[in-house]
Short mmCIF file of C-alpha atoms and ligand atoms in Angstrom, two decimals:
data_model
loop_
_atom_site.label_atom_id
_atom_site.label_comp_id
_atom_site.label_asym_id
_atom_site.label_seq_id
_atom_site.Cartn_x
_atom_site.Cartn_y
_atom_site.Cartn_z
CA MET M 1 -15.43 -69.40 -9.40
CA THR M 2 -14.55 -69.27 -13.08
CA THR M 3 -14.86 -72.19 -15.48
CA PRO M 4 -11.41 -73.22 -16.66
CA ASN M 5 -10.22 -72.62 -20.19
CA VAL M 6 -7.75 -75.16 -21.52
CA VAL M 7 -4.75 -74.48 -23.71
CA VAL M 8 -2.83 -77.48 -25.04
CA HIS M 9 0.74 -77.29 -26.28
CA ARG M 10 2.82 -79.81 -28.22
CA ASP M 11 5.12 -80.88 -25.40
CA ALA M 12 6.52 -79.84 -22.02
CA ASP M 13 9.22 -77.68 -23.57
CA VAL M 14 6.81 -75.65 -25.69
CA LEU M 15 4.44 -75.48 -22.72
CA ALA M 16 7.07 -73.86 -20.49
CA LYS M 17 8.02 -71.37 -23.20
CA ALA M 18 4.37 -70.54 -23.91
CA VAL M 19 3.54 -70.05 -20.23
CA ALA M 20 6.62 -67.84 -19.90
CA ALA M 21 5.43 -65.65 -22.77
CA ARG M 22 1.95 -65.52 -21.25
CA ILE M 23 3.32 -64.46 -17.86
CA ILE M 24 5.46 -61.70 -19.38
CA THR M 25 2.51 -60.34 -21.36
CA ARG M 26 0.17 -60.51 -18.37
CA LEU M 27 2.62 -58.75 -16.04
CA VAL M 28 3.29 -56.01 -18.60
CA ASP M 29 -0.44 -55.47 -19.10
CA VAL M 30 -1.15 -55.29 -15.37
CA GLN M 31 1.81 -53.00 -14.69
CA SER M 32 0.78 -50.73 -17.55
CA ALA M 33 -2.63 -50.36 -15.96
CA THR M 34 -1.70 -50.20 -12.26
CA GLY M 35 2.06 -49.63 -11.99
CA SER M 36 2.55 -52.87 -10.05
CA ALA M 37 1.82 -56.61 -10.25
CA SER M 38 1.89 -59.77 -8.16
CA LEU M 39 2.91 -63.28 -9.19
CA VAL M 40 2.61 -66.44 -7.12
CA LEU M 41 5.20 -69.09 -7.94
CA THR M 42 4.99 -72.84 -7.71
CA GLY M 43 7.52 -75.62 -7.35
CA GLY M 44 7.62 -78.63 -9.62
CA SER M 45 9.22 -79.30 -12.96
CA VAL M 46 6.84 -77.24 -15.11
CA GLY M 47 6.81 -74.34 -12.68
CA ILE M 48 10.59 -74.06 -12.57
CA ALA M 49 11.00 -74.70 -16.31
CA THR M 50 8.60 -71.80 -16.90
CA LEU M 51 10.78 -69.48 -14.79
CA ALA M 52 13.88 -70.56 -16.69
CA ALA M 53 12.04 -69.87 -19.95
CA ILE M 54 11.21 -66.36 -18.73
CA ALA M 55 14.89 -65.80 -17.96
CA ASP M 56 15.76 -66.90 -21.51
CA THR M 57 13.14 -64.63 -23.12
CA PRO M 58 14.49 -61.24 -24.32
CA ALA M 59 11.01 -59.75 -23.75
CA ARG M 60 11.53 -60.35 -20.02
CA ASP M 61 13.03 -56.86 -19.95
CA ALA M 62 9.57 -55.47 -20.69
CA VAL M 63 8.57 -56.39 -17.13
CA ASP M 64 9.18 -53.75 -14.46
CA TRP M 65 10.79 -56.21 -12.03
CA ARG M 66 11.20 -53.56 -9.32
CA HIS M 67 7.41 -53.24 -9.09
CA LEU M 68 6.56 -56.90 -8.87
CA ASP M 69 5.57 -58.82 -5.73
CA ILE M 70 6.67 -62.44 -5.74
CA TRP M 71 4.83 -64.91 -3.48
CA TRP M 72 4.79 -68.70 -3.25
CA GLY M 73 1.85 -71.07 -3.30
CA ASP M 74 3.80 -73.53 -1.21
CA GLU M 75 7.26 -74.27 0.13
CA ARG M 76 9.09 -77.21 1.47
CA PHE M 77 9.88 -76.58 5.17
CA LEU M 78 13.67 -76.71 4.66
CA PRO M 79 16.52 -74.30 5.48
CA THR M 80 17.28 -71.34 3.23
CA GLY M 81 19.46 -72.48 0.34
CA ASP M 82 18.38 -76.09 0.51
CA PRO M 83 18.27 -77.31 -3.12
CA GLU M 84 14.86 -78.87 -2.47
CA ARG M 85 13.24 -75.53 -1.54
CA ASN M 86 10.98 -74.04 -4.22
CA GLU M 87 12.63 -70.69 -3.46
CA THR M 88 16.07 -72.10 -4.30
CA GLY M 89 14.84 -73.41 -7.63
CA ALA M 90 13.11 -70.13 -8.44
CA ARG M 91 16.15 -68.03 -7.58
CA LYS M 92 18.43 -70.21 -9.72
CA ALA M 93 15.98 -70.26 -12.66
CA LEU M 94 14.94 -66.60 -12.69
CA LEU M 95 14.92 -64.46 -9.53
CA ASP M 96 18.70 -64.08 -9.33
CA HIS M 97 18.78 -62.91 -12.95
CA VAL M 98 16.32 -60.01 -12.79
CA ASP M 99 16.33 -56.74 -10.83
CA LEU M 100 13.67 -57.49 -8.21
CA ASP M 101 13.08 -55.38 -5.10
CA PRO M 102 14.17 -57.85 -2.39
CA ASP M 103 11.53 -56.41 -0.05
CA ARG M 104 8.90 -57.60 -2.51
CA VAL M 105 10.11 -61.22 -2.63
CA HIS M 106 8.00 -62.88 0.04
CA VAL M 107 9.48 -66.26 0.98
CA MET M 108 7.92 -68.86 3.26
CA ARG M 109 10.45 -69.27 6.07
CA GLY M 110 12.11 -72.57 6.87
CA PRO M 111 13.36 -74.05 10.17
CA ASP M 112 16.51 -71.86 10.07
CA SER M 113 14.20 -68.95 10.94
CA GLY M 114 13.78 -70.50 14.38
CA MET M 115 10.06 -70.91 13.70
CA THR M 116 8.06 -74.11 13.65
CA ALA M 117 6.13 -74.88 10.47
CA GLU M 118 2.96 -73.62 12.16
CA GLU M 119 4.66 -70.36 13.17
CA SER M 120 6.05 -69.94 9.66
CA ALA M 121 2.55 -70.38 8.22
CA GLU M 122 1.21 -67.78 10.65
CA ALA M 123 4.01 -65.39 9.73
CA TYR M 124 3.22 -65.77 6.05
CA ALA M 125 -0.47 -65.22 6.69
CA ALA M 126 0.46 -62.00 8.52
CA GLU M 127 2.59 -60.88 5.57
CA LEU M 128 -0.29 -61.60 3.21
CA ARG M 129 -2.71 -59.73 5.45
CA ALA M 130 -0.37 -56.72 5.54
CA ALA M 131 -0.26 -56.70 1.74
CA SER M 132 -4.03 -57.02 1.36
CA ARG M 133 -5.90 -53.86 0.45
CA PRO M 134 -9.54 -52.97 1.22
CA GLU M 135 -10.51 -53.69 -2.38
CA ASP M 136 -9.16 -57.22 -2.00
CA HIS M 137 -12.01 -57.99 0.41
CA GLY M 138 -10.09 -60.57 2.40
CA PRO M 139 -6.93 -61.58 4.29
CA VAL M 140 -4.80 -62.07 1.17
CA PRO M 141 -4.07 -59.80 -1.81
CA ALA M 142 -5.94 -60.48 -5.06
CA PHE M 143 -2.90 -61.95 -6.80
CA ASP M 144 -2.71 -61.04 -10.47
CA VAL M 145 -1.39 -64.45 -11.54
CA MET M 146 -1.10 -67.58 -9.46
CA LEU M 147 0.86 -70.43 -11.03
CA LEU M 148 0.08 -73.91 -9.72
CA GLY M 149 1.76 -77.15 -10.72
CA MET M 150 -0.37 -80.26 -10.32
CA GLY M 151 0.54 -83.73 -9.17
CA PRO M 152 -0.76 -87.05 -10.58
CA ASP M 153 -3.03 -87.19 -7.51
CA ALA M 154 -4.44 -83.76 -8.48
CA HIS M 155 -2.69 -81.96 -5.61
CA VAL M 156 -1.89 -78.30 -6.11
CA ALA M 157 0.52 -76.34 -3.94
CA SER M 158 0.92 -78.70 -0.98
CA LEU M 159 -2.78 -79.50 -0.76
CA PHE M 160 -2.82 -83.29 -1.02
CA PRO M 161 -6.08 -85.21 -1.32
CA GLY M 162 -7.88 -85.77 1.96
CA LEU M 163 -5.31 -84.06 4.19
CA PRO M 164 -6.52 -81.63 6.89
CA ALA M 165 -5.24 -78.59 4.96
CA LEU M 166 -8.15 -79.02 2.56
CA TYR M 167 -10.63 -78.39 5.37
CA ASP M 168 -8.73 -75.41 6.77
CA THR M 169 -10.25 -71.96 6.32
CA ARG M 170 -7.06 -70.11 7.25
CA PRO M 171 -5.12 -68.70 4.23
CA VAL M 172 -1.82 -70.46 5.04
CA VAL M 173 -1.20 -73.74 6.84
CA ALA M 174 1.58 -76.10 7.82
CA VAL M 175 1.31 -79.48 6.12
CA HIS M 176 2.66 -82.63 7.78
CA GLY M 177 2.86 -86.08 6.26
CA SER M 178 3.00 -84.90 2.67
CA PRO M 179 3.01 -87.97 0.40
CA LYS M 180 5.42 -86.05 -1.83
CA PRO M 181 8.72 -85.54 0.01
CA PRO M 182 9.68 -83.67 2.01
CA PRO M 183 6.91 -84.41 4.49
CA THR M 184 6.64 -80.96 6.08
CA ARG M 185 5.52 -78.01 4.01
CA ILE M 186 3.85 -74.62 4.13
CA SER M 187 0.93 -74.08 1.77
CA LEU M 188 -1.72 -71.61 0.74
CA THR M 189 -5.17 -73.10 1.18
CA LEU M 190 -7.99 -73.18 -1.35
CA PRO M 191 -9.61 -69.96 -0.03
CA ALA M 192 -6.29 -68.15 -0.57
CA ILE M 193 -5.88 -69.69 -4.02
CA GLN M 194 -9.40 -68.67 -4.96
CA ALA M 195 -8.64 -65.06 -4.01
CA ALA M 196 -6.36 -64.79 -7.04
CA ARG M 197 -7.59 -62.85 -10.03
CA GLU M 198 -6.15 -65.50 -12.32
CA VAL M 199 -5.20 -69.11 -11.49
CA TRP M 200 -3.08 -70.94 -14.05
CA VAL M 201 -2.66 -74.67 -13.50
CA VAL M 202 0.32 -76.01 -15.45
CA ALA M 203 0.80 -79.73 -16.09
CA ALA M 204 2.73 -81.95 -18.46
CA GLY M 205 3.00 -85.70 -18.99
CA GLU M 206 0.69 -88.68 -19.37
CA GLU M 207 0.81 -89.33 -15.64
CA LYS M 208 -1.19 -86.12 -15.11
CA SER M 209 -3.97 -86.90 -17.62
CA GLY M 210 -6.27 -88.58 -15.12
CA ALA M 211 -5.88 -85.74 -12.62
CA VAL M 212 -6.57 -83.21 -15.39
CA ARG M 213 -9.82 -84.98 -16.27
CA LEU M 214 -10.93 -85.02 -12.63
CA ALA M 215 -9.86 -81.41 -12.08
CA LEU M 216 -11.93 -80.27 -15.07
CA SER M 217 -14.96 -82.32 -14.05
CA ASP M 218 -17.36 -81.65 -11.18
CA SER M 219 -15.06 -83.27 -8.66
CA GLY M 220 -15.00 -82.31 -5.00
CA PRO M 221 -11.86 -80.36 -4.03
CA VAL M 222 -11.12 -82.42 -0.92
CA GLN M 223 -10.37 -85.51 -2.99
CA VAL M 224 -9.40 -83.52 -6.12
CA PRO M 225 -7.71 -80.34 -4.86
CA ALA M 226 -7.06 -79.10 -8.43
CA ALA M 227 -10.85 -78.97 -8.86
CA GLY M 228 -10.75 -76.11 -6.36
CA ALA M 229 -7.98 -74.27 -8.22
CA ARG M 230 -10.13 -71.51 -9.64
CA GLY M 231 -9.49 -67.77 -10.01
CA ARG M 232 -11.92 -64.93 -9.41
CA GLY M 233 -11.54 -63.58 -12.94
CA ARG M 234 -9.98 -66.40 -14.95
CA THR M 235 -8.80 -69.98 -14.68
CA LEU M 236 -6.46 -71.56 -17.19
CA PHE M 237 -5.26 -75.12 -17.49
CA LEU M 238 -2.05 -74.91 -19.50
CA LEU M 239 -1.12 -78.40 -20.60
CA ASP M 240 0.98 -80.39 -22.97
CA ARG M 241 -0.71 -82.92 -25.24
CA ALA M 242 0.27 -85.86 -23.04
CA ALA M 243 -1.53 -84.38 -20.04
CA ALA M 244 -4.57 -83.47 -22.13
CA THR M 245 -5.45 -86.93 -23.46
CA LYS M 246 -8.46 -87.45 -21.13
CA ILE M 247 -10.06 -84.01 -21.11
CA PRO M 248 -13.88 -84.18 -20.90
CA PRO M 249 -15.42 -83.48 -24.33
CA GLY M 250 -16.75 -80.03 -25.10
CA LEU M 251 -14.53 -78.20 -22.67
CA GLY M 252 -13.38 -74.77 -23.75
CA ARG M 253 -10.11 -75.53 -25.47
CA LEU M 254 -8.51 -72.29 -26.54
CA ALA M 255 -5.84 -73.88 -28.67
CA SER M 256 -4.49 -77.24 -29.62
CA PRO M 257 -1.70 -77.00 -32.18
O1 6PG G 301 6.37 -78.10 -3.83
C1 6PG G 301 5.96 -78.78 -4.77
O2 6PG G 301 6.30 -79.94 -4.96
C2 6PG G 301 5.05 -78.16 -5.78
O3 6PG G 301 4.58 -76.96 -5.46
C3 6PG G 301 3.99 -79.13 -6.22
O4 6PG G 301 2.67 -78.66 -6.02
C4 6PG G 301 4.25 -79.36 -7.69
O5 6PG G 301 3.91 -78.17 -8.41
C5 6PG G 301 3.47 -80.52 -8.22
O6 6PG G 301 3.80 -81.66 -7.45
C6 6PG G 301 3.82 -80.79 -9.70
O7 6PG G 301 5.17 -81.08 -9.77
P1 6PG G 301 5.78 -81.65 -11.16
O8 6PG G 301 5.43 -80.61 -12.20
O9 6PG G 301 7.25 -81.77 -10.94
O10 6PG G 301 5.09 -82.96 -11.42
#
């Protein structure tokens, strides 16, 4: 797993705009080299603000949206269209404003699919397995960029400290009893997260500073799930100043305006 690099921005607004620019550049670079790209979305305030910032960026048109696979790191187990679904927020912020191939937008199904949360997780794992290529060496594709918001308890996706999902070796699981409502969710697990080429953890606000410190220290991922948020090729922690106040000294800060 790669050692995280940290980039600190002035505030949450600049952070979202900077992450948006970074996503656009990364997708253009990957598509220039391979003709396609994959992006894993997250819920949460920074994750959605980043998507809105992409929508507002003229350079968004440099991305070949028809050759982009969109996945989710987690989803609230709610009916399609529910305002609390991460998919709903993503569509409103960005997906409904760009020319995506709908067959390449891979949503985690809610109860209106007729599936239980467990069945929905299995269905998503099957979709991931179908998209995985031999060179990915596993049951999920090597995502080009995986965005992950982080909670004050250092959860990422819907992997909350100490819950069974953190011990699960399957790529996708149903989560019950989430301390962050709603209680039932679908989530990628740490092995699936760690299959990504690049993992970008995005966090803003003083309430995240303790979790950031733990996530960048040698913490165990069961109690500090964000400590397991590492990419195969690169890991970034993209923060605002308020979330970066307790970073361990000497860590690779790429920028701190
Ligand atoms: O479904 C969710 O709730 C998110 O995927 C979750 O992992 C979120 O990213 C973090 O809780 C951070 O959320 P905030 O940025 O709003 O604090």
